[in-house]
PDB file of C-alpha atoms in Angstrom:
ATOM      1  CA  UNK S   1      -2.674   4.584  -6.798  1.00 70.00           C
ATOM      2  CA  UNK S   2       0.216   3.036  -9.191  1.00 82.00           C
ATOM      3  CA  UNK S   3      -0.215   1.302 -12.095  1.00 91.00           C
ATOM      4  CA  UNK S   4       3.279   0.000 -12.749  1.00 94.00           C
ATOM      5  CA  UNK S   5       4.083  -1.816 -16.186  1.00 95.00           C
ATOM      6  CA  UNK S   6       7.450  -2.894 -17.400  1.00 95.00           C
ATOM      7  CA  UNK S   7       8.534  -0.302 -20.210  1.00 95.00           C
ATOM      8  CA  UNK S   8       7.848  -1.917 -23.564  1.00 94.00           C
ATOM      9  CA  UNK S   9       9.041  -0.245 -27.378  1.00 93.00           C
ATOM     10  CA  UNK S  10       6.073  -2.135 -28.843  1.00 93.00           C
ATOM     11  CA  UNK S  11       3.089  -1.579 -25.910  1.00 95.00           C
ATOM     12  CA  UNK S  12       4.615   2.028 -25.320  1.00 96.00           C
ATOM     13  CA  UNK S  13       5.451   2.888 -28.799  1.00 94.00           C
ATOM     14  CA  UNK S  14       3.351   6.109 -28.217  1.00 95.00           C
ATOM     15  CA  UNK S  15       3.958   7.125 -24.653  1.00 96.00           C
ATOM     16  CA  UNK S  16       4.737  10.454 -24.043  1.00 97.00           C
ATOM     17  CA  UNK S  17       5.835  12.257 -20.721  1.00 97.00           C
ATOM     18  CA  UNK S  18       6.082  15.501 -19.523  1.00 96.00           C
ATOM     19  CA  UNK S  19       9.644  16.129 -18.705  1.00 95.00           C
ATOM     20  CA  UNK S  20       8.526  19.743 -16.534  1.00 95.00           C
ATOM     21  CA  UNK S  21       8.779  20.311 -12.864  1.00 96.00           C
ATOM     22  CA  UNK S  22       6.146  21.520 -10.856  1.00 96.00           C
ATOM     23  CA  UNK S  23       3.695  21.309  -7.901  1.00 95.00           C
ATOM     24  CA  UNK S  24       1.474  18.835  -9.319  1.00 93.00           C
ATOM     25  CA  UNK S  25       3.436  15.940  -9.963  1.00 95.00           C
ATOM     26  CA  UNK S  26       4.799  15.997  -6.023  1.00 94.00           C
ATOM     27  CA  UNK S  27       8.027  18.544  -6.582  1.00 97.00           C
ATOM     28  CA  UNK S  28       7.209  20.876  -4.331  1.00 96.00           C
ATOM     29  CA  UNK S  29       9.027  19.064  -1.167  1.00 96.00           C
ATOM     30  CA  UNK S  30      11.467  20.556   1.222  1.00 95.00           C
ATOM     31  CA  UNK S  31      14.158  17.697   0.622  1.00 96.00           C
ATOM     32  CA  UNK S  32      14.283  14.698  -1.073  1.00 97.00           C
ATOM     33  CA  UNK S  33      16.621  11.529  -0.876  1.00 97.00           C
ATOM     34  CA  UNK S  34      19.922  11.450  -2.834  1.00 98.00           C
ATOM     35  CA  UNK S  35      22.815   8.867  -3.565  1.00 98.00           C
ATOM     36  CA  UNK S  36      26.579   9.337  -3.117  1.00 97.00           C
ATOM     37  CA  UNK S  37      26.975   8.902  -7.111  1.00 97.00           C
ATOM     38  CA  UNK S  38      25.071  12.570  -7.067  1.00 97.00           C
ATOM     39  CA  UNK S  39      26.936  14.299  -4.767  1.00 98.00           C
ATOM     40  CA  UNK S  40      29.237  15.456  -6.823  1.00 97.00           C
ATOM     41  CA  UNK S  41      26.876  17.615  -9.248  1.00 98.00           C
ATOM     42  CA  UNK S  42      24.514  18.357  -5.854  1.00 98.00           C
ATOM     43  CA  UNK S  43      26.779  19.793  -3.858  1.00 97.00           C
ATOM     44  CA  UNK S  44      27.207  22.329  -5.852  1.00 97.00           C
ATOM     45  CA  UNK S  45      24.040  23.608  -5.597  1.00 97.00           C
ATOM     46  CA  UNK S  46      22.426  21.979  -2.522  1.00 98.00           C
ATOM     47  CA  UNK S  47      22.793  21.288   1.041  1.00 97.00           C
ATOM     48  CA  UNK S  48      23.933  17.461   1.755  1.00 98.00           C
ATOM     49  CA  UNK S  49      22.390  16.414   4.743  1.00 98.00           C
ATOM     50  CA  UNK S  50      22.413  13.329   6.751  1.00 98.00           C
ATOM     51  CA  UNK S  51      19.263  11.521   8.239  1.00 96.00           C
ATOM     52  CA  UNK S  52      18.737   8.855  10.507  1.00 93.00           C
ATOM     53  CA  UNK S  53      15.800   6.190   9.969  1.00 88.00           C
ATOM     54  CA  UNK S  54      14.046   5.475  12.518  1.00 85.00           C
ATOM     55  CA  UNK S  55      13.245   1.771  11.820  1.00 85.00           C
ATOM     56  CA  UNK S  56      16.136   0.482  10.769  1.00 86.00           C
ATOM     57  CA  UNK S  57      18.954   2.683  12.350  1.00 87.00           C
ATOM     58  CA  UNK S  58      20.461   3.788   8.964  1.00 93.00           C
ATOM     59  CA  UNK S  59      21.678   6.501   7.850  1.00 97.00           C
ATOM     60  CA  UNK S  60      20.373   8.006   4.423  1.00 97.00           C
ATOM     61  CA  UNK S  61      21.342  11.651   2.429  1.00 98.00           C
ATOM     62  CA  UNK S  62      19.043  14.094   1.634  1.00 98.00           C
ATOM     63  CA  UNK S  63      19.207  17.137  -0.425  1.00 98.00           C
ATOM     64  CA  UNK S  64      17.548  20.313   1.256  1.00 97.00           C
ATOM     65  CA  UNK S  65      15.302  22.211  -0.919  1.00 97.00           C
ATOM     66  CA  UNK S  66      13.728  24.215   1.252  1.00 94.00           C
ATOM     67  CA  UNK S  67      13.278  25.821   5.281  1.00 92.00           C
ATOM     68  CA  UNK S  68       9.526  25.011   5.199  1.00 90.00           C
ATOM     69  CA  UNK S  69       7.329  22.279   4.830  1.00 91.00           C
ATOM     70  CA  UNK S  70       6.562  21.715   1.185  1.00 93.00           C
ATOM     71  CA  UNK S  71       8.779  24.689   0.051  1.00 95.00           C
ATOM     72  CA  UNK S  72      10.823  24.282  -2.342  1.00 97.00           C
ATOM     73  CA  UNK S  73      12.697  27.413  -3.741  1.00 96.00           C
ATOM     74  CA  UNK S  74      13.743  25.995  -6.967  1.00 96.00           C
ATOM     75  CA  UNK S  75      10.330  25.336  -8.080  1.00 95.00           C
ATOM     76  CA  UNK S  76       8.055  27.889  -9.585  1.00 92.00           C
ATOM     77  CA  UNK S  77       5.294  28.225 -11.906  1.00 91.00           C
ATOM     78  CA  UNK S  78       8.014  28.038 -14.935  1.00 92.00           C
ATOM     79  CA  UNK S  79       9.762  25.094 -13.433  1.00 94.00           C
ATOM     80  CA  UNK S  80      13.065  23.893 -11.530  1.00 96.00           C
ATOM     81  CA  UNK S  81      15.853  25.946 -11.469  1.00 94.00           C
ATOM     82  CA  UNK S  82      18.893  24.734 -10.895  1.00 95.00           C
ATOM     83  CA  UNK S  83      21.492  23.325 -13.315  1.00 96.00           C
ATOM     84  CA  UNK S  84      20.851  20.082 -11.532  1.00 97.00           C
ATOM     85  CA  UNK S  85      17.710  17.729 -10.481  1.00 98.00           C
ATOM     86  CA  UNK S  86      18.061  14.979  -7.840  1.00 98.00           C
ATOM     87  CA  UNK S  87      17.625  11.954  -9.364  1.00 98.00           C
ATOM     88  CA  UNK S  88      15.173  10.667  -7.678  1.00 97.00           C
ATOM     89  CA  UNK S  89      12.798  13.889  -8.662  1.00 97.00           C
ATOM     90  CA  UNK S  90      14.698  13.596 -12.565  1.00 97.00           C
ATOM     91  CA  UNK S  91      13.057  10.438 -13.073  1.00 97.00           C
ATOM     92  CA  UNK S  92       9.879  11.303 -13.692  1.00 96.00           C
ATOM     93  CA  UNK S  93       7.390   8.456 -13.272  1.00 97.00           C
ATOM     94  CA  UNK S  94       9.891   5.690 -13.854  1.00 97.00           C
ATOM     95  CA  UNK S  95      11.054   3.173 -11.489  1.00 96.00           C
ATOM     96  CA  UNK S  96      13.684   0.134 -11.535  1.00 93.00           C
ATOM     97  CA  UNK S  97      12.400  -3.384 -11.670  1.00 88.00           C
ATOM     98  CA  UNK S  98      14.519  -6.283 -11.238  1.00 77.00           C
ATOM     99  CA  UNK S  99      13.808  -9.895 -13.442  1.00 73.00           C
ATOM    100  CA  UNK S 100      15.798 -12.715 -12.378  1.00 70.00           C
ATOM    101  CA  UNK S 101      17.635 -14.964 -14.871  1.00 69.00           C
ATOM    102  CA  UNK S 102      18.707 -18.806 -15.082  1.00 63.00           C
ATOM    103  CA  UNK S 103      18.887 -20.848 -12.026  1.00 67.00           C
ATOM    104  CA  UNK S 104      21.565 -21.785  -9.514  1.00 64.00           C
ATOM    105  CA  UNK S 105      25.116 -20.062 -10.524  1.00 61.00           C
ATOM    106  CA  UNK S 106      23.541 -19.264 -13.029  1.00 63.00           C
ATOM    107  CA  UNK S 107      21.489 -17.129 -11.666  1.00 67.00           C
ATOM    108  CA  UNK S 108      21.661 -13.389 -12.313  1.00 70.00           C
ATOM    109  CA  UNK S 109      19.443 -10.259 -11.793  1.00 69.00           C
ATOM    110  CA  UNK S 110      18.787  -8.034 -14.911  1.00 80.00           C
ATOM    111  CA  UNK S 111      17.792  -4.402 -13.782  1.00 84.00           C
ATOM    112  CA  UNK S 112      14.656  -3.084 -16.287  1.00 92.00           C
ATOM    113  CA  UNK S 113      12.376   0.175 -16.857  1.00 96.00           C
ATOM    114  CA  UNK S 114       9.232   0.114 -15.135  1.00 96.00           C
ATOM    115  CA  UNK S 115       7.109   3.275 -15.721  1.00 97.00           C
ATOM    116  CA  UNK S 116       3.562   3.989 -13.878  1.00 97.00           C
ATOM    117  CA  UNK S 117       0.736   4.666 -16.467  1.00 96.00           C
ATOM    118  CA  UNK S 118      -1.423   6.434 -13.437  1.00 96.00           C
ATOM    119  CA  UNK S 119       1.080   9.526 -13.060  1.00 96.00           C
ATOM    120  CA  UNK S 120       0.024  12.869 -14.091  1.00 95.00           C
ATOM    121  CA  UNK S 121       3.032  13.001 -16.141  1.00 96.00           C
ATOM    122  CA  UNK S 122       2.148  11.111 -18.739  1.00 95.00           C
ATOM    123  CA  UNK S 123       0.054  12.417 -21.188  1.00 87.00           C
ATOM    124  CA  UNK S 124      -0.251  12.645 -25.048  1.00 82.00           C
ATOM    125  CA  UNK S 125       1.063  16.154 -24.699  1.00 88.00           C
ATOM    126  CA  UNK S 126       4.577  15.284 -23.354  1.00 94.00           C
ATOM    127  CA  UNK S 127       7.951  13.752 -24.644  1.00 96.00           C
ATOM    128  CA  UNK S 128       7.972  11.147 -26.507  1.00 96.00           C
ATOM    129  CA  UNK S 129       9.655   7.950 -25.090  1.00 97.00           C
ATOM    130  CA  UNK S 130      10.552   6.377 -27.903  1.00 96.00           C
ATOM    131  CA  UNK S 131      11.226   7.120 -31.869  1.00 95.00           C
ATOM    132  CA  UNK S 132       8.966   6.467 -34.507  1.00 90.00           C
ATOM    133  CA  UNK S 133      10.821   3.031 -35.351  1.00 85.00           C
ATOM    134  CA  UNK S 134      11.073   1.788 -31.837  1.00 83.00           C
ATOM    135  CA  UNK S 135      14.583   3.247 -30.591  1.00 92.00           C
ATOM    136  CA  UNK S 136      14.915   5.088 -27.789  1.00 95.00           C
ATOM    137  CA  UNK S 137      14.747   8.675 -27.795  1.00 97.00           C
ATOM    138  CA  UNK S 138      17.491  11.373 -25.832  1.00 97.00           C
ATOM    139  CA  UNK S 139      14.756  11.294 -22.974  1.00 97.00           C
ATOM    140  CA  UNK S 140      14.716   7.887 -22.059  1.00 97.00           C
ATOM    141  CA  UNK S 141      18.327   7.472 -22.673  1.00 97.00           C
ATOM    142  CA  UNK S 142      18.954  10.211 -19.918  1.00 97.00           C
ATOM    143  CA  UNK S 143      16.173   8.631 -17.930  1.00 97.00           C
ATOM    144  CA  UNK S 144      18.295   5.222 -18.146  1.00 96.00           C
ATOM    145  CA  UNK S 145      21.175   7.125 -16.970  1.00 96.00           C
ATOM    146  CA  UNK S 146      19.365   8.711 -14.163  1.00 97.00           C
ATOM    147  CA  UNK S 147      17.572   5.565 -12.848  1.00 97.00           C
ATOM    148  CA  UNK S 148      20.898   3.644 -13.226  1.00 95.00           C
ATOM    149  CA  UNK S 149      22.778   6.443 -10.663  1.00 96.00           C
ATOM    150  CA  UNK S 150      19.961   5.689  -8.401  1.00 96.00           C
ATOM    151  CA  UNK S 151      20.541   2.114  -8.413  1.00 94.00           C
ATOM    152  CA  UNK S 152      24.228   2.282  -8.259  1.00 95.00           C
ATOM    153  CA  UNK S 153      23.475   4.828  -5.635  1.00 96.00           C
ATOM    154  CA  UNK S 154      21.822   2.237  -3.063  1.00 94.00           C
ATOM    155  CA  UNK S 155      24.866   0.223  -3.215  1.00 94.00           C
ATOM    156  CA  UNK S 156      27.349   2.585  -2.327  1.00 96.00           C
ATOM    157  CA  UNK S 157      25.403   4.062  -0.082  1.00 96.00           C
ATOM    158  CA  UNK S 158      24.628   0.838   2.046  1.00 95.00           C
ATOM    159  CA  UNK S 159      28.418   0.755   2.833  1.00 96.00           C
ATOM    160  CA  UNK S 160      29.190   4.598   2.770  1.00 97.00           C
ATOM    161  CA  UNK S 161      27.336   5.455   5.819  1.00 97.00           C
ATOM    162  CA  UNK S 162      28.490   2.400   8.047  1.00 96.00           C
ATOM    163  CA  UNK S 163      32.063   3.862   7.480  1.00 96.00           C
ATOM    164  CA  UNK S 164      31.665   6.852   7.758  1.00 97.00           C
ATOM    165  CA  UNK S 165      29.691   6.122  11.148  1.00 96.00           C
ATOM    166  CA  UNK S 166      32.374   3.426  12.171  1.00 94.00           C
ATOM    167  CA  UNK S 167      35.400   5.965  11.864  1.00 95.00           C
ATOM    168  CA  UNK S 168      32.958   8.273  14.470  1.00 95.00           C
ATOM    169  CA  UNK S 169      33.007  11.055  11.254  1.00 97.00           C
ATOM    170  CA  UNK S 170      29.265  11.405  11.564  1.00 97.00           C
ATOM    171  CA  UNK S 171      27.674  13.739  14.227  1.00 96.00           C
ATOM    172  CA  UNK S 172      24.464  15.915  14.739  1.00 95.00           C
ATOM    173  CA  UNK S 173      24.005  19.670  13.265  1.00 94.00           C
ATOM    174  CA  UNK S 174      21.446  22.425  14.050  1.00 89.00           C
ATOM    175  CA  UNK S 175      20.721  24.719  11.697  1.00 88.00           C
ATOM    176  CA  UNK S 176      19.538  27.949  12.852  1.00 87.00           C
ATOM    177  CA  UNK S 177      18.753  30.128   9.521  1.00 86.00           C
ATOM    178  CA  UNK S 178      17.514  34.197  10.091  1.00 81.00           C
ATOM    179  CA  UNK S 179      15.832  35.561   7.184  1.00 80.00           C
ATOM    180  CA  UNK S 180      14.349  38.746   9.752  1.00 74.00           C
ATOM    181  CA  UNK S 181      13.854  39.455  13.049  1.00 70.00           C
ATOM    182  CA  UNK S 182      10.916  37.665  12.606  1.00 74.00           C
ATOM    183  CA  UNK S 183      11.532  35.033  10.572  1.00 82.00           C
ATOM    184  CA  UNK S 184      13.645  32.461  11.468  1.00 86.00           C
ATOM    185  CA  UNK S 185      14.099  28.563  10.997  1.00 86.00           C
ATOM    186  CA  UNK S 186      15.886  25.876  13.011  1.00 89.00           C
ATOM    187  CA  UNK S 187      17.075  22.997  10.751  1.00 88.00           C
ATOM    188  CA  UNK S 188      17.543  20.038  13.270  1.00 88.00           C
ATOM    189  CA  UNK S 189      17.672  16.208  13.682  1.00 92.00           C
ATOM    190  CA  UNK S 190      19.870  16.172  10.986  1.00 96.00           C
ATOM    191  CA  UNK S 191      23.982  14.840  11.058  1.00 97.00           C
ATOM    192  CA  UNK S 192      26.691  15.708   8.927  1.00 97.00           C
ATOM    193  CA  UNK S 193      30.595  14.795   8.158  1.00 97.00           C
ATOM    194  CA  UNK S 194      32.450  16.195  10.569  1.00 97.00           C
ATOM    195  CA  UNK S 195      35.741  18.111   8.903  1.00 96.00           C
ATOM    196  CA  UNK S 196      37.220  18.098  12.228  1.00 96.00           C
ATOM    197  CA  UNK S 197      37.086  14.732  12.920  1.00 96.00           C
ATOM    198  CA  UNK S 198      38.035  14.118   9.027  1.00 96.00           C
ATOM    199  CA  UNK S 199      41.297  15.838  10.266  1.00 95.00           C
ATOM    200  CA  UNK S 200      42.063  14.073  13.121  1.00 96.00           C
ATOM    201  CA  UNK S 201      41.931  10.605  11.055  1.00 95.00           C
ATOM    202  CA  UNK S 202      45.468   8.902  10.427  1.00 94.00           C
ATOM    203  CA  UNK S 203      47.409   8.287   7.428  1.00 94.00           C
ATOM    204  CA  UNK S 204      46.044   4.591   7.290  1.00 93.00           C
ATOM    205  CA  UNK S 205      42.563   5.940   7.764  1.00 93.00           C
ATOM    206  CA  UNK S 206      42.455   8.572   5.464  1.00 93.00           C
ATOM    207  CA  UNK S 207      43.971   5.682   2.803  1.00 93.00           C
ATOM    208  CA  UNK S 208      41.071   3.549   3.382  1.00 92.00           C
ATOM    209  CA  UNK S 209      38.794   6.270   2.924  1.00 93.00           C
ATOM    210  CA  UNK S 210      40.340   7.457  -0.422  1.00 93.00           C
ATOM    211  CA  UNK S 211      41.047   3.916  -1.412  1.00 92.00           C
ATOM    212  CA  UNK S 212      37.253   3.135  -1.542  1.00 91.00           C
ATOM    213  CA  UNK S 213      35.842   6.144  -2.807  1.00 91.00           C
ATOM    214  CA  UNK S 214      34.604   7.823   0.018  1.00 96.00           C
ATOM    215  CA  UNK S 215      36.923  10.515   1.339  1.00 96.00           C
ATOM    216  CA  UNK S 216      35.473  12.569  -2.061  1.00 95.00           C
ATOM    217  CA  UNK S 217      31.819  11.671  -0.838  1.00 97.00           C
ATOM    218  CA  UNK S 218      33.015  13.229   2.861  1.00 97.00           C
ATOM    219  CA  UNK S 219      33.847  16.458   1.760  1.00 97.00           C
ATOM    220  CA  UNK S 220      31.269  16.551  -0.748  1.00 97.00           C
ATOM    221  CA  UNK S 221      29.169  16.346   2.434  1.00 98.00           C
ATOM    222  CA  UNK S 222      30.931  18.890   3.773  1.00 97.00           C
ATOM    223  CA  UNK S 223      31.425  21.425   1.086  1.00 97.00           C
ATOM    224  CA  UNK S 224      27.704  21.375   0.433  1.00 97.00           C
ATOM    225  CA  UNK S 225      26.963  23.288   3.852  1.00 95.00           C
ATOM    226  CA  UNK S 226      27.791  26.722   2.210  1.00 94.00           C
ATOM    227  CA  UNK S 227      24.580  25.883  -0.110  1.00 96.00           C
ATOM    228  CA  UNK S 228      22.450  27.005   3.451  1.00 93.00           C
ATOM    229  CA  UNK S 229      23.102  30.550   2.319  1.00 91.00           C
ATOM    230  CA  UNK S 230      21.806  29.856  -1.673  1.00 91.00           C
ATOM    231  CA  UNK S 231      18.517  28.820   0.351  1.00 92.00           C
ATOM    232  CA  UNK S 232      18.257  31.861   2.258  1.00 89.00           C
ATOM    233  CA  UNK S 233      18.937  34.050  -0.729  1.00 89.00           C
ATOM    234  CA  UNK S 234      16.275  31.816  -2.836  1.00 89.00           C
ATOM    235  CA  UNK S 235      14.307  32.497   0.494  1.00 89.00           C
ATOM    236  CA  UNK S 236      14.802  36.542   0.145  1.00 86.00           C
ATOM    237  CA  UNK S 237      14.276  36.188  -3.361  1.00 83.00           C
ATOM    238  CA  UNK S 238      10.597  34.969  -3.433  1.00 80.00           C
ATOM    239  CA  UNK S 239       9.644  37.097  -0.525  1.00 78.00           C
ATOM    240  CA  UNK S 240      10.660  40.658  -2.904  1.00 75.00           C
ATOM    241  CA  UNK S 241       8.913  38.862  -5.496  1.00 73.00           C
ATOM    242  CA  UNK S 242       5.544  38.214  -3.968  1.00 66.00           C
TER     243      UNK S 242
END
């Protein structure tokens, strides 16, 4: 259960949170959802891939973490390891809430801090949130920043995808990964940017894409494939180690 409560300097003055990765607070998870406004730290590090949902038709991103179910092989005992988080992992047991203001024109949506007081990560022995006076400390300012990629993320990502699919530069990969003659993994269902098709796309094409934003979020997509290999080696890695 959640018990979610608008973030407050005076009701909060004393809440602390641990910043750490690990099984227990639900980090152990073979891929988790991204935004475009991540892609360029994530594909540096992780596979991009694309996933249809199956209610609504849309596509969605998600970073690959691991080739099992609940593996991920950037978490161990000591924590994550990897220069960067996803943000929705980075945020820790905050969440955005959204308060509406004035009426009419007038009208206008103010995004705020909600944080749930029923997550393991809070406890007296973590960060605090805020200083002694009631400012906000270098963890909550980075949390601010995270949570504000992820809502900055939904927007661009609500048009991204829709392009991308309208220009036909989305289409279906498998995955086959060997680790051993034994061991192998087939990574399917999943879609990527096709740099082929990305080619083929005329000048006026290729302007709209780079006009709007997106041509850098294509071969972000793309680039990020090589990161397979970082997951095999992470794979290898663990296995010696055991």
């Amino acid at each position: 259960m959640s018990n979610i409560e608008l973030l407050d300097n005076v009701k909060h003055h004393d809440l602390k949170v641990d910043s750490g990765y690990s099984a227990e607070y639900g980090d152990s998870v073979n891929q988790v959802l991204v935004f475009p406004t991540e892609f360029i730290e994530l594909q540096k590090e992780y596979p991009i891939l694309l996933k249809k949902d199956k209610a609504s038709g849309q596509f969605q991103a998600v970073a690959l973490l691991g080739l099992e179910k609940d593996e991920n092989l950037f978490l161990d005992e000591k924590g994550w390891h990897a220069h960067y988080v996803p943000a929705i992992q980075a945020r820790g047991p905050f969440s955005i809430g959204l308060r509406k203001e004035g009426q009419g024109a007038e009208e206008r949506v103010e995004p705020l801090i909600q944080v749930d007081m029923d997550s393991p990560r809070v406890h007296a022995d973590g960060v605090p949130v805020f200083l002694e006076h009631g400012g906000s400390t270098d963890y909550l300012k980075r949390i601010s920043e995270v949570l504000k990629a992820i809502q900055d993320g939904w927007a661009v990502a609500n048009t991204l995808y829709p392009f991308l699919d309208q220009l036909g530069l989305i289409e279906p990969i498998n995955i086959n990964v060997n680790i051993s003659y034994s061991e192998r993994y087939r990574i399917e269902n999943y879609y990527t940017v096709s740099e082929e098709k990305l080619l083929e796309l005329d000048a006026n094409q290729l302007k709209q894409l780079n006009d709007v934003g997106y041509l850098q979020a294509a071969y972000h997509i793309i680039s990020s494939q090589t990161n397979i290999s970082r997951l095999v080696e992470q794979k290898n890695r663990k296995r010696e180690a055991a």
